[in-house]
């Protein structure tokens, strides 16, 4: 789809997000997580570190339209 595929943000620099190892999928009773995050790509802009954050992808979206046909074409009111 369209949209922002990725962007750089200073949020998370110096944390598990930067270095990886953040638990994504845990198992019961506090054992070692079955899935952990990968290290993020880091770039430096004007002496400040930024992490690459990838955009989210969706399988569907919800839109509010006035009328739609069987092929998915939507007419929006007052557009």
PDB file of N, CA, C and O in Angstrom, residues 3 9 11 13 17-18 20 23 25 29-30 41 43 48 56 63 68 73:
ATOM      1  N   UNK A   3       1.694   5.192   1.730  1.00  0.00           N
ATOM      2  CA  UNK A   3       1.893   5.733   3.064  1.00  0.00           C
ATOM      3  C   UNK A   3       3.366   5.821   3.386  1.00  0.00           C
ATOM      4  O   UNK A   3       4.233   5.702   2.529  1.00  0.00           O
ATOM      5  N   UNK A   9      13.490   8.142  14.110  1.00  0.00           N
ATOM      6  CA  UNK A   9      13.021   8.797  15.322  1.00  0.00           C
ATOM      7  C   UNK A   9      14.064   8.659  16.427  1.00  0.00           C
ATOM      8  O   UNK A   9      14.726   7.631  16.519  1.00  0.00           O
ATOM      9  N   UNK A  11      13.248   8.428  19.488  1.00  0.00           N
ATOM     10  CA  UNK A  11      12.603   7.647  20.533  1.00  0.00           C
ATOM     11  C   UNK A  11      13.182   6.241  20.570  1.00  0.00           C
ATOM     12  O   UNK A  11      13.259   5.568  19.553  1.00  0.00           O
ATOM     13  N   UNK A  13      16.332   5.410  21.535  1.00  0.00           N
ATOM     14  CA  UNK A  13      17.791   5.351  21.474  1.00  0.00           C
ATOM     15  C   UNK A  13      18.321   4.989  22.861  1.00  0.00           C
ATOM     16  O   UNK A  13      17.890   5.543  23.863  1.00  0.00           O
ATOM     17  N   UNK A  17      15.164  -1.316  22.199  1.00  0.00           N
ATOM     18  CA  UNK A  17      14.787  -1.127  20.803  1.00  0.00           C
ATOM     19  C   UNK A  17      16.015  -0.938  19.923  1.00  0.00           C
ATOM     20  O   UNK A  17      16.075  -1.444  18.813  1.00  0.00           O
ATOM     21  N   UNK A  18      16.989  -0.213  20.413  1.00  0.00           N
ATOM     22  CA  UNK A  18      18.210   0.014  19.630  1.00  0.00           C
ATOM     23  C   UNK A  18      19.063  -1.247  19.548  1.00  0.00           C
ATOM     24  O   UNK A  18      19.537  -1.616  18.482  1.00  0.00           O
ATOM     25  N   UNK A  20      18.240  -4.464  20.400  1.00  0.00           N
ATOM     26  CA  UNK A  20      17.570  -5.740  20.197  1.00  0.00           C
ATOM     27  C   UNK A  20      17.435  -6.492  21.512  1.00  0.00           C
ATOM     28  O   UNK A  20      17.939  -6.071  22.549  1.00  0.00           O
ATOM     29  N   UNK A  23      11.649  -8.589  24.501  1.00  0.00           N
ATOM     30  CA  UNK A  23      10.755  -9.750  24.353  1.00  0.00           C
ATOM     31  C   UNK A  23       9.510  -9.403  23.535  1.00  0.00           C
ATOM     32  O   UNK A  23       8.812  -8.450  23.838  1.00  0.00           O
ATOM     33  N   UNK A  25       7.529 -12.289  22.185  1.00  0.00           N
ATOM     34  CA  UNK A  25       6.639 -13.409  22.475  1.00  0.00           C
ATOM     35  C   UNK A  25       7.178 -14.131  23.706  1.00  0.00           C
ATOM     36  O   UNK A  25       8.241 -14.729  23.669  1.00  0.00           O
ATOM     37  N   UNK A  29       5.469 -18.718  32.955  1.00  0.00           N
ATOM     38  CA  UNK A  29       6.352 -18.963  34.102  1.00  0.00           C
ATOM     39  C   UNK A  29       7.697 -18.253  33.990  1.00  0.00           C
ATOM     40  O   UNK A  29       8.682 -18.713  34.548  1.00  0.00           O
ATOM     41  N   UNK A  30       7.780 -17.152  33.247  1.00  0.00           N
ATOM     42  CA  UNK A  30       8.979 -16.335  33.223  1.00  0.00           C
ATOM     43  C   UNK A  30      10.200 -16.961  32.584  1.00  0.00           C
ATOM     44  O   UNK A  30      11.321 -16.560  32.852  1.00  0.00           O
ATOM     45  N   UNK A  41      18.219  -0.306  12.857  1.00  0.00           N
ATOM     46  CA  UNK A  41      19.211   0.460  12.109  1.00  0.00           C
ATOM     47  C   UNK A  41      19.341   1.837  12.743  1.00  0.00           C
ATOM     48  O   UNK A  41      18.337   2.477  13.071  1.00  0.00           O
ATOM     49  N   UNK A  43      21.124   5.727  12.549  1.00  0.00           N
ATOM     50  CA  UNK A  43      21.801   6.760  11.761  1.00  0.00           C
ATOM     51  C   UNK A  43      22.029   7.968  12.653  1.00  0.00           C
ATOM     52  O   UNK A  43      21.284   8.190  13.603  1.00  0.00           O
ATOM     53  N   UNK A  48      23.175  13.555  16.426  1.00  0.00           N
ATOM     54  CA  UNK A  48      22.158  12.920  17.259  1.00  0.00           C
ATOM     55  C   UNK A  48      21.745  11.587  16.637  1.00  0.00           C
ATOM     56  O   UNK A  48      21.538  11.500  15.425  1.00  0.00           O
ATOM     57  N   UNK A  56       3.703   0.335   9.740  1.00  0.00           N
ATOM     58  CA  UNK A  56       2.829  -0.803   9.962  1.00  0.00           C
ATOM     59  C   UNK A  56       2.087  -1.138   8.679  1.00  0.00           C
ATOM     60  O   UNK A  56       1.734  -0.250   7.898  1.00  0.00           O
ATOM     61  N   UNK A  63     -13.281   2.443   6.035  1.00  0.00           N
ATOM     62  CA  UNK A  63     -13.580   3.775   5.524  1.00  0.00           C
ATOM     63  C   UNK A  63     -15.074   3.997   5.618  1.00  0.00           C
ATOM     64  O   UNK A  63     -15.870   3.053   5.577  1.00  0.00           O
ATOM     65  N   UNK A  68     -21.271   2.284  -2.004  1.00  0.00           N
ATOM     66  CA  UNK A  68     -20.212   1.437  -2.565  1.00  0.00           C
ATOM     67  C   UNK A  68     -20.834   0.372  -3.455  1.00  0.00           C
ATOM     68  O   UNK A  68     -21.989  -0.003  -3.277  1.00  0.00           O
ATOM     69  N   UNK A  73     -15.611   0.053  -5.176  1.00  0.00           N
ATOM     70  CA  UNK A  73     -15.565   1.487  -5.481  1.00  0.00           C
ATOM     71  C   UNK A  73     -16.486   2.221  -4.496  1.00  0.00           C
ATOM     72  O   UNK A  73     -17.626   1.828  -4.304  1.00  0.00           O
TER      73      UNK A  73
END
